[in-house]
Coordinates of C-alpha atoms and ligand atoms in Angstrom, one line a residue:
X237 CA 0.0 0.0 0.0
X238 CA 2.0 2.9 -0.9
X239 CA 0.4 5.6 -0.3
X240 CA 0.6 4.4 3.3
X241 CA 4.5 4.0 3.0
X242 CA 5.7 7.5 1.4
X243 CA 3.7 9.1 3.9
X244 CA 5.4 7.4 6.9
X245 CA 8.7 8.4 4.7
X246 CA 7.6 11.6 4.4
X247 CA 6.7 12.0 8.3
X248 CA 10.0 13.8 8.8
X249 CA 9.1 15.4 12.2
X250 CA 8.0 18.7 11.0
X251 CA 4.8 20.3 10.3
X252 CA 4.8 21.9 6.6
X253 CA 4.3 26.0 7.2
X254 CA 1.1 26.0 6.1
X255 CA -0.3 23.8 8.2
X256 CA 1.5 24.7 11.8
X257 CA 0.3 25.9 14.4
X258 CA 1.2 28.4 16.7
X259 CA 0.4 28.5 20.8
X260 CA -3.0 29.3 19.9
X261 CA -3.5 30.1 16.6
X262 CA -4.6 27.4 14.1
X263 CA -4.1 28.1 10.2
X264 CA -7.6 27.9 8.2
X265 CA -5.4 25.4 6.0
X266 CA -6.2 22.3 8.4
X267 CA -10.2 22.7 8.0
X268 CA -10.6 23.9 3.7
X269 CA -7.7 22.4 2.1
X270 CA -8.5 19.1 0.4
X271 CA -4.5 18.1 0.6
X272 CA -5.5 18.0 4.6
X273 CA -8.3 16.1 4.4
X274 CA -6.7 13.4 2.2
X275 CA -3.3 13.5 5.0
X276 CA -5.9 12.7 8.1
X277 CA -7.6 9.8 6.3
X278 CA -4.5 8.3 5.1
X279 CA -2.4 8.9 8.1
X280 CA -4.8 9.4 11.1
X281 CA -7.9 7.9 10.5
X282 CA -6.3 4.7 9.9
X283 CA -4.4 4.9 13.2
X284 CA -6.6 6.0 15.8
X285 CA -9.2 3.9 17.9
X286 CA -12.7 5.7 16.6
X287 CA -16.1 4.2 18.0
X288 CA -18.0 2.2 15.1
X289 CA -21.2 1.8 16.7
X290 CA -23.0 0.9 20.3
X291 CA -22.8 -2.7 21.2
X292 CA -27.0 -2.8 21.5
X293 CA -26.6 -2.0 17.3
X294 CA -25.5 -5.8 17.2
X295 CA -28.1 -7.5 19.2
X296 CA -27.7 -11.1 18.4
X297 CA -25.0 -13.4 16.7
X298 CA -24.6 -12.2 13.2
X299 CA -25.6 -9.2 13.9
X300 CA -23.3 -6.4 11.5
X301 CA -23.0 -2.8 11.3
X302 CA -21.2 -1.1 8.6
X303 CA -18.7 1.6 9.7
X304 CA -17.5 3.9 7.0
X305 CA -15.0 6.3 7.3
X306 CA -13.2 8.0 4.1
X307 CA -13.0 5.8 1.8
X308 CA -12.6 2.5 4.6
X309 CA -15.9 0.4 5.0
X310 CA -15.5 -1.9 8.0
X311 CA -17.9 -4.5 9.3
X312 CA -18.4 -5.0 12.9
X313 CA -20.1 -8.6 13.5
X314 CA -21.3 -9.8 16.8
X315 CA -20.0 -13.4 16.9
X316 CA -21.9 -16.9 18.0
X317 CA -20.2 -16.5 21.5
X318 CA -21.2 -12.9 21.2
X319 CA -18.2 -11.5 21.4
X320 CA -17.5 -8.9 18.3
X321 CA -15.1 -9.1 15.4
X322 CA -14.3 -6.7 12.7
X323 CA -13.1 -6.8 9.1
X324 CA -12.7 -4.9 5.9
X325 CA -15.8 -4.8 4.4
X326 CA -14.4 -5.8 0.9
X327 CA -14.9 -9.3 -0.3
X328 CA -11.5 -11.3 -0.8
X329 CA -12.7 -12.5 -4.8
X330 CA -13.1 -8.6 -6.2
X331 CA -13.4 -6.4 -3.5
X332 CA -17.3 -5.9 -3.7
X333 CA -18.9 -4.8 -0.5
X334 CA -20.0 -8.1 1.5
X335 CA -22.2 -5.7 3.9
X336 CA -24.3 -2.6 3.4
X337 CA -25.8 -0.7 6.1
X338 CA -26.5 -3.0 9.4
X339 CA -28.7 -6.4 9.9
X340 CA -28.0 -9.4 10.8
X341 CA -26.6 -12.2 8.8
X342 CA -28.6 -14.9 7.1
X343 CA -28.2 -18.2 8.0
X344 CA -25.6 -17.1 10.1
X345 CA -22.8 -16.8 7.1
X346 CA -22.0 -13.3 5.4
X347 CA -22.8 -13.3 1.8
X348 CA -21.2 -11.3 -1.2
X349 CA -23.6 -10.6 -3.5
X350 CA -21.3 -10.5 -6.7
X351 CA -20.5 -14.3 -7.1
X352 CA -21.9 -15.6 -4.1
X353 CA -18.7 -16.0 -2.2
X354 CA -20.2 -16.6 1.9
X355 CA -17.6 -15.9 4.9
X356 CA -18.6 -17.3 8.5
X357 CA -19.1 -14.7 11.5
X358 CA -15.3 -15.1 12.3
X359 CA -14.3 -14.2 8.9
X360 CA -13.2 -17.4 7.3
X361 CA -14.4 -18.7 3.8
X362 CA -17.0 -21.0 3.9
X363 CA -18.3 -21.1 0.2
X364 CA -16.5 -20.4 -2.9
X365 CA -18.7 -21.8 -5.9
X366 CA -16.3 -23.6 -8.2
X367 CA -13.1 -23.3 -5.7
X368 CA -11.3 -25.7 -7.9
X369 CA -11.2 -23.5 -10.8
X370 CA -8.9 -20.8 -8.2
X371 CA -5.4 -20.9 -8.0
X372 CA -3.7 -21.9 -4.6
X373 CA -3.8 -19.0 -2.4
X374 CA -3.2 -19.2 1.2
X375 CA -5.9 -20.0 3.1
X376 CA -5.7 -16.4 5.3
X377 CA -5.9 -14.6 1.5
X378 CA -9.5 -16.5 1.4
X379 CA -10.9 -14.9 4.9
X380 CA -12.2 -11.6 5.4
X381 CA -9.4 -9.1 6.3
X382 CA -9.9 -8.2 10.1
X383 CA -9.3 -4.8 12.0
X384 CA -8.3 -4.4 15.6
X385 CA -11.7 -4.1 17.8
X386 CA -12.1 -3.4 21.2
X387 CA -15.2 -2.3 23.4
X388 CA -15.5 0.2 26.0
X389 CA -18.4 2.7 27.7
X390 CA -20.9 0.3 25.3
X391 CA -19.0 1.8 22.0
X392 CA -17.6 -0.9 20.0
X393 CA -14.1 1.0 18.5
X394 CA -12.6 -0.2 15.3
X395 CA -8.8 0.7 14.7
X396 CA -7.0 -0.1 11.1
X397 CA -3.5 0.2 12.6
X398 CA -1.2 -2.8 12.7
X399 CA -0.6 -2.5 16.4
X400 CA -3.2 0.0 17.9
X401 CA -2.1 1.1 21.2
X402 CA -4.9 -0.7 24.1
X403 CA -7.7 1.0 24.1
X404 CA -8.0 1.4 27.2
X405 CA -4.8 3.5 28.0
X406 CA -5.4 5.1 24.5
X407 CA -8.7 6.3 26.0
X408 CA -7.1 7.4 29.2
X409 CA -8.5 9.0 31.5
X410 CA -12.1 8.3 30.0
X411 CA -12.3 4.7 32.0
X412 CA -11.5 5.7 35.1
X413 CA -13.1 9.0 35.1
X414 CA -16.6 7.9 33.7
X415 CA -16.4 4.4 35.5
X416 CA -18.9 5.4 38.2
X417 CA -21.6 7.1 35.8
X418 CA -21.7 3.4 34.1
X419 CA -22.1 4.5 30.5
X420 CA -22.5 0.8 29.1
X421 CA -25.4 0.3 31.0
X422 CA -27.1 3.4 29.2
X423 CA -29.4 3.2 25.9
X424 CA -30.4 5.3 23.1
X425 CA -33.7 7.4 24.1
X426 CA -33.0 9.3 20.3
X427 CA -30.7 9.9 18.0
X428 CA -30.2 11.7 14.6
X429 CA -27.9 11.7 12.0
X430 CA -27.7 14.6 9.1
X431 CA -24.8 16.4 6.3
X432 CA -23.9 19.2 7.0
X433 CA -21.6 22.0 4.7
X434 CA -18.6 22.0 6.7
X435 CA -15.5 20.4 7.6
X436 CA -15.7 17.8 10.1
X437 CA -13.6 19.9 12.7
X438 CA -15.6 22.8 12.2
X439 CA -18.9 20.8 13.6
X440 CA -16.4 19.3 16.3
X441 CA -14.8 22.5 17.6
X442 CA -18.1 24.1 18.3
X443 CA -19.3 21.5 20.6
X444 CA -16.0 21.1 22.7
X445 CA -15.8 24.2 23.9
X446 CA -18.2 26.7 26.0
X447 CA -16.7 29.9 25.2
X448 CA -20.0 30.4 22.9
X449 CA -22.7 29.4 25.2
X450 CA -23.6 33.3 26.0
X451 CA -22.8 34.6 21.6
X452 CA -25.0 31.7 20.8
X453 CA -26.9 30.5 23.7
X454 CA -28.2 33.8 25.2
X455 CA -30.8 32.7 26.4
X456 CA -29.3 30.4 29.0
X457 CA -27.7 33.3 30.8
X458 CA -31.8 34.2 31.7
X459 CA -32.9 31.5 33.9
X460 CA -34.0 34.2 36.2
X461 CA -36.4 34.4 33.7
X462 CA -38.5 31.1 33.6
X463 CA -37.4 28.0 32.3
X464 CA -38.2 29.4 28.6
X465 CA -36.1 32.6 28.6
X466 CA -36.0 35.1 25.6
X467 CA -33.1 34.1 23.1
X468 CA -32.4 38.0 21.7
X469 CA -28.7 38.2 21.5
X470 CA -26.6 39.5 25.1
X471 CA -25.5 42.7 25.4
X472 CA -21.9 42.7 27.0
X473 CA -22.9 43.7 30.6
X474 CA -25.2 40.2 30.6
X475 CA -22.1 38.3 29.9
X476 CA -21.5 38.5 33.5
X477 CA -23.5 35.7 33.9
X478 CA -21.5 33.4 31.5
X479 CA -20.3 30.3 32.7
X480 CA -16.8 29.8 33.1
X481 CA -16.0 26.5 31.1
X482 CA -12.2 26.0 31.3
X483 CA -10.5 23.5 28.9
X484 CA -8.1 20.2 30.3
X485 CA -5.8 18.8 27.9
X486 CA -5.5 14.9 27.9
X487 CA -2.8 12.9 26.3
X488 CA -5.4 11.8 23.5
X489 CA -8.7 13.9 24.9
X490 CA -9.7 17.4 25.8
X491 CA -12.8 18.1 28.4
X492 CA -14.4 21.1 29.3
X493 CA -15.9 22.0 32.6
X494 CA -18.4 24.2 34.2
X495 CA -16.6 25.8 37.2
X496 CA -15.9 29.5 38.9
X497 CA -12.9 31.4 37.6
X498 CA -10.4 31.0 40.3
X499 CA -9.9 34.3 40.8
X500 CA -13.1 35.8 39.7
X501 CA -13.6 38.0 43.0
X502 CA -16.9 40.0 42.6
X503 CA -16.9 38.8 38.7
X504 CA -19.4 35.3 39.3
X505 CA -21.2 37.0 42.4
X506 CA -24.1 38.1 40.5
X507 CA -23.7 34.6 38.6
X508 CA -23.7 32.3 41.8
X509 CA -26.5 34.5 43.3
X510 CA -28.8 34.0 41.2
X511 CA -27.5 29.7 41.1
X512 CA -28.1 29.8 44.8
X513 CA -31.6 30.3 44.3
X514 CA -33.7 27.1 43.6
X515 CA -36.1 28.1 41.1
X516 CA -33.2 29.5 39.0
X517 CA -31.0 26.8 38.9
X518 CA -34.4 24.3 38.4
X519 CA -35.4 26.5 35.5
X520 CA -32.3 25.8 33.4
X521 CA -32.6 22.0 34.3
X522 CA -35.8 22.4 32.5
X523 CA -34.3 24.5 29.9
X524 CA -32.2 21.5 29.1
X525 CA -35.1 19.0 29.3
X526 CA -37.4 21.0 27.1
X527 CA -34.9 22.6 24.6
X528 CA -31.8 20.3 24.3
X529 CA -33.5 16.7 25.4
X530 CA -30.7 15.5 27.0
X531 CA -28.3 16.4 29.7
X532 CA -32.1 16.1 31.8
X533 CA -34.3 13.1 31.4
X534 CA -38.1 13.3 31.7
X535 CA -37.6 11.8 35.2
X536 CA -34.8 14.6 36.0
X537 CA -37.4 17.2 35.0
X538 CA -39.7 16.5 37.2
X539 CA -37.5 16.8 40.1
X540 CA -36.6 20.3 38.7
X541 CA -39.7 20.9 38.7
X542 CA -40.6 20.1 42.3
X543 CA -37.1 21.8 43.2
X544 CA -38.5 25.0 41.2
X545 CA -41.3 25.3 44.5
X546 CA -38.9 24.9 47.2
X547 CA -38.0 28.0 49.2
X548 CA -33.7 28.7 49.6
X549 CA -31.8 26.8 52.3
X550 CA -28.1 26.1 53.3
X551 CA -28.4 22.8 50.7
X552 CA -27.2 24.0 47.4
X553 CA -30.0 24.0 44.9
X554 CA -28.2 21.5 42.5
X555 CA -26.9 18.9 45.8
X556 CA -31.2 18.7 46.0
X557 CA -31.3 18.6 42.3
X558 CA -29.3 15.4 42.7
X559 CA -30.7 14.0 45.5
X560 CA -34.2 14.0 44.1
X561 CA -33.1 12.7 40.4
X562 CA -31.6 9.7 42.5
X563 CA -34.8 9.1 44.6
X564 CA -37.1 9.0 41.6
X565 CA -35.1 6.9 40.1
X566 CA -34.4 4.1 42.5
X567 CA -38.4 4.4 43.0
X568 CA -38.9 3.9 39.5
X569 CA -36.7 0.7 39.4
X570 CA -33.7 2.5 37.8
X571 CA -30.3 0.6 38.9
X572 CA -29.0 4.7 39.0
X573 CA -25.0 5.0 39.1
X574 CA -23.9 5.8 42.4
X575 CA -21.0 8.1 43.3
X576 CA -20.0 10.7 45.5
X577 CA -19.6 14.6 44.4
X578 CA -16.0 14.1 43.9
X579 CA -16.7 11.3 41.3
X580 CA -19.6 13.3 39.7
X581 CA -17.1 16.2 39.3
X582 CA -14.3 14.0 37.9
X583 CA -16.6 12.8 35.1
X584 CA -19.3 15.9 34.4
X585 CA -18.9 18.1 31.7
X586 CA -17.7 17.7 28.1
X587 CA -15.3 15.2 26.9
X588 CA -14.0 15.7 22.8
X589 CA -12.8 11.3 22.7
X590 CA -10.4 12.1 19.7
X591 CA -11.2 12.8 17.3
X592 CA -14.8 11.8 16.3
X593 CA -16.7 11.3 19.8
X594 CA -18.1 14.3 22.3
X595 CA -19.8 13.3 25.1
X596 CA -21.6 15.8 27.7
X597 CA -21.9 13.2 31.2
X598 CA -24.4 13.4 33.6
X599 CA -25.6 10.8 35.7
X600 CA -28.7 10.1 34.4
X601 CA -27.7 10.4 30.7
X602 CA -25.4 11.5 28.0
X603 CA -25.6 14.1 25.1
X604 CA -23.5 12.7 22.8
X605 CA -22.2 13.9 19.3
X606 CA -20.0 12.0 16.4
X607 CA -18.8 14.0 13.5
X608 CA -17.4 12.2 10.3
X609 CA -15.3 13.3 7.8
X610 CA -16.7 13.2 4.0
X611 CA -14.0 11.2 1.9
X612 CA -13.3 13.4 -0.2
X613 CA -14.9 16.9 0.3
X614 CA -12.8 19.2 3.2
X615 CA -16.6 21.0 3.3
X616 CA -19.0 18.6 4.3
X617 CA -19.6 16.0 7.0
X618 CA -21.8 13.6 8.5
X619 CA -23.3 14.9 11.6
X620 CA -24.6 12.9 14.5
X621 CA -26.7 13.7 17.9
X622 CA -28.1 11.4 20.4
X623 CA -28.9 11.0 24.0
X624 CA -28.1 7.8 26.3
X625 CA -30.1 7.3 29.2
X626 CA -30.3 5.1 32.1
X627 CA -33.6 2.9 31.8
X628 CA -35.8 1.1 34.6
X629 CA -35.5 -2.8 33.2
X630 CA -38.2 -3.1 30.4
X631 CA -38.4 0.5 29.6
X632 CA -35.4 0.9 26.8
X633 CA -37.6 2.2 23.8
X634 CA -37.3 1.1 20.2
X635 CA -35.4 3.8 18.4
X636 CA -33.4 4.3 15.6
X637 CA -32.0 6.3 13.5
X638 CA -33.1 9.3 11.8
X639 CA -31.9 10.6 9.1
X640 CA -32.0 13.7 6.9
X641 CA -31.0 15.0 4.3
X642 CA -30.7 19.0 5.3
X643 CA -30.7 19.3 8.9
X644 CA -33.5 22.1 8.4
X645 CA -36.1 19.4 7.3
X646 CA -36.1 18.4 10.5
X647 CA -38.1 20.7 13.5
X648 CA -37.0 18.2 16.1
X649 CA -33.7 19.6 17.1
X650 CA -35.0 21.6 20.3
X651 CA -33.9 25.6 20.4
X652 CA -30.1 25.3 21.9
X653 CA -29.1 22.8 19.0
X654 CA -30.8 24.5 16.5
X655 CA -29.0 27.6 17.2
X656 CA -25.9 25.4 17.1
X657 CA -26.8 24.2 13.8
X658 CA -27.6 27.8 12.8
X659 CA -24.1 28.4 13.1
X660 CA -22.6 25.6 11.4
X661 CA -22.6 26.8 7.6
X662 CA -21.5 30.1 8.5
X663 CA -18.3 29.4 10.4
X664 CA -17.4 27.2 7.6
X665 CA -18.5 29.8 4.7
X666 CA -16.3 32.3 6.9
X667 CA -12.7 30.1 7.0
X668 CA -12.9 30.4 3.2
X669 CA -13.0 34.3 3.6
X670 CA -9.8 35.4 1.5
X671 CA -10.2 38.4 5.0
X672 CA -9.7 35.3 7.2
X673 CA -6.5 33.4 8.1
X674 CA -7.1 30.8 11.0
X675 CA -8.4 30.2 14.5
X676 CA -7.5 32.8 17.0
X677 CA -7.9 30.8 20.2
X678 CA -8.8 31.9 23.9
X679 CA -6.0 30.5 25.8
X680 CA -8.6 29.4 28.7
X681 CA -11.8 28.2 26.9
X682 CA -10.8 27.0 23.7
X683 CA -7.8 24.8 24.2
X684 CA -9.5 21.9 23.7
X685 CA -9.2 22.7 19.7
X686 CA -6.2 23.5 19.9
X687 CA -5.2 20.1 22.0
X688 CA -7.0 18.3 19.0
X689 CA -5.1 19.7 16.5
X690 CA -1.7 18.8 18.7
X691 CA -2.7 15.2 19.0
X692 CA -3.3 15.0 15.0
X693 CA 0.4 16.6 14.0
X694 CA 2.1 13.3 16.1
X695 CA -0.3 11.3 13.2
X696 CA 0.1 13.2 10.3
X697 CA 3.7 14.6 11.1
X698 CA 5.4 12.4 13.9
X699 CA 5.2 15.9 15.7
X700 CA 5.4 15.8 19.4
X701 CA 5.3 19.4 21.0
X702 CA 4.3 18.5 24.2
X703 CA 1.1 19.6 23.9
X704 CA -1.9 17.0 23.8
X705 CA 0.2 15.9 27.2
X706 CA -1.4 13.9 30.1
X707 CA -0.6 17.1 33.1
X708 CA -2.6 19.8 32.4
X709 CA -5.9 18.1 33.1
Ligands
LIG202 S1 -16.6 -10.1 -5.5 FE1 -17.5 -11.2 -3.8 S2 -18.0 -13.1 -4.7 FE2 -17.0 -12.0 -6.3
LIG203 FE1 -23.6 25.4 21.5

């Protein structure tokens, strides 16, 4: 494969000008140019652990699901013993497609549909018609190619590499961090799936970071106001209620958290007034529940709403929030993930799982995003949204996904994402602005971007700086 081979030759440890970085600056280069694109399929995309799909897509044996990324289609298939396997979704006779989409396998073989050529669940041939008019070959040549898989947080992860790192210490600090909120045990309550006209990075970038939340979100700086504030646009004396959402840099990962500034003085007062008061903080809950529908379940929301009649006390508002989310969902036969603050605080907020994968953790759910690059177009992407939840036994609902085709034939994307959405085109259309050079990053808020972009120059350039280090987070 020689495309593979010059560009490890060409890996010289240096990043070409045009594409480098500086401490927080990132060159428009790295999200328009096609040249780019074409370096992260070849040199990243075929490196990195990225999640396929969710274990509960491949319910029985011979289940599949088809994973494509770039030009790469691989299969995941959920085996007789149920454990999974994955391969190259190109038959060994001509290279046809043996699986499209997902399903599950009749008769429990895989079937190509050019000449009939089957393949068990592990792979191997089982049926050539007319084997005896082949050449020798040997006998691995005949099986389905496989690709490293692993599992974890109830994502089944596919990696092309020849000796992927473990998954685990690749995904580092993810395991332990998230271990208490028990994410394989969640399932889908929705999920949607739409293009959109913009790099994949672009879509990424503006869901790892909060900077934006009061440019773009106004109206969740208004909780004061009901749980269905005004969205008009913040006029700079209001962004003293902003949330403070400071970035930690992972080896591999980036997260983003909701916290004070440490030195903010007088600066949050007004901000953690207003938090202190148990309507307010219960109204944004709602906010989420109603606008986003994630982040706060149906069950959650009614706690918010019950907290939203409670009068002040020395309990903060969201330690009762908490409380009662748990206690209606133990009542309601939920086996809710238990942990203390500390945990909760070590796994909440926003977690960008390099370089597809962002996950906002609660306890009672995730929001989740997945962004894929188009294989050949620098301006478009695949665009994903769902939301895990934890489920009493017997009350997972059948869902699946939804696609369309413009992300405006769809009204169902609540308020906050639709403003997100909003954005999308825009930022893109902008970067291409001969008036516009690169990302101007705020050295606080926004590092997770620039961590991502760190951890992608030691795959496309063997370049180490030091940054996308495990210490800062
Ligand atoms: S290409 Fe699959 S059987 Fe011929
Ligand atoms: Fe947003």
């Amino acid at each position: 494969m020689t495309v593979i081979e010059d560009s490890a030759q060409s890996r010289s440890g240096t990043v070409p000008p045009r594409y480098a970085c500086g401490e927080t600056f990132v060159p428009k280069s790295r999200y328009v140019d096609p040249e780019f694109l074409r370096l992260e399929l070849d040199r990243l995309f075929t490196q990195v652990w990225q999640p396929a799909c969710r274990e509960e897509e491949l319910p029985a044996p011979g289940s599949f699901y088809e994973y494509v990324i770039g030009r790469q289609s691989i299969m995941v298939v959920r085996q007789k013993d149920r454990s999974v396997k994955a391969f190259y979704n190109a038959c060994t006779h001509r290279g046809m497609k043996v699986v499209r989409g997902s399903g599950c396998a009749a008769g429990g073989d895989l079937r190509c549909q050019f000449h009939g050529w089957r393949f068990a669940l592990d792979g191997r041939s089982s049926f050539v018609p007319s084997r005896d008019e082949f050449l020798d070959r040997p006998r691995d040549q005949w099986s389905l190619r496989p690709v490293a898989v692993g599992s974890w947080g109830g994502w089944i992860f596919v990696s092309m590499a020849d000796n992927p790192p473990d998954l685990l210490e690749w995904l580092d600090p993810l395991p332990s961090a998230l271990e208490p909120f028990r994410l394989h045990d969640m399932r889908f309550r929705w999920r949607k799936r739409t293009p959109l006209n913009a790099n994949y990075k672009t879509v990424i970038d503006a869901f790892i970071e909060g900077y934006h939340t009061p440019g773009t979100h106004p109206q969740t700086l208004r909780a004061a106001q009901g749980p269905r504030p005004p969205a008009e646009p913040a006029a700079p004396q209001e962004f003293v209620y902003a949330p403070y959402t400071p970035t930690l840099r992972y080896r591999n990962h980036s997260r983003f958290i909701y916290t004070a500034r440490p030195d903010s003085g007088d600066r949050d007062a007004a901000r953690k007034a207003q938090a202190a008061r148990p309507e307010v903080f219960a109204n944004s809950m709602q906010y989420n529940y109603l606008e986003v529908g994630s982040l706060v379940t149906e069950r959650d929301y009614r706690a918010a709403r019950r907290l939203a009649t409670m009068e002040p006390s020395d309990i903060p508002p969201f330690v009762l929030y908490h409380q009662m989310c748990e206690e209606l969902a133990l009542a309601e036969g939920v086996d809710f993930p238990k942990m203390t603050m500390e945990q909760y605080f070590a796994g909440n907020g926003d977690w960008h799982v390099f370089p597809t994968l962002v996950l906002l953790v609660e306890k009672s759910c995730v929001l989740g995003y997945r962004v894929l690059p188009d294989a050949e177009n620098p301006n478009r992407c695949v665009f994903e949204m769902f939301s895990l939840e934890h489920f009493a036994p017997g009350e997972v609902p059948e869902t699946s996904w939804l696609e369309v085709e413009r992300w405006q034939d769809h009204d169902g994307w609540g308020e906050l994402p639709t403003q997100d959405l909003r954005n999308i085109d825009a930022i893109h259309a902008g970067m291409h602005s001969r008036g516009f050079d690169g990302l101007w990053l705020n050295t606080a808020q926004e590092m997770s971007i620039r961590n991502a972009h760190a951890i992608a120059d030691r795959f496309l350039f063997g370049v180490d700086d030091g940054q996308g280090a495990a210490g800062d987070g």
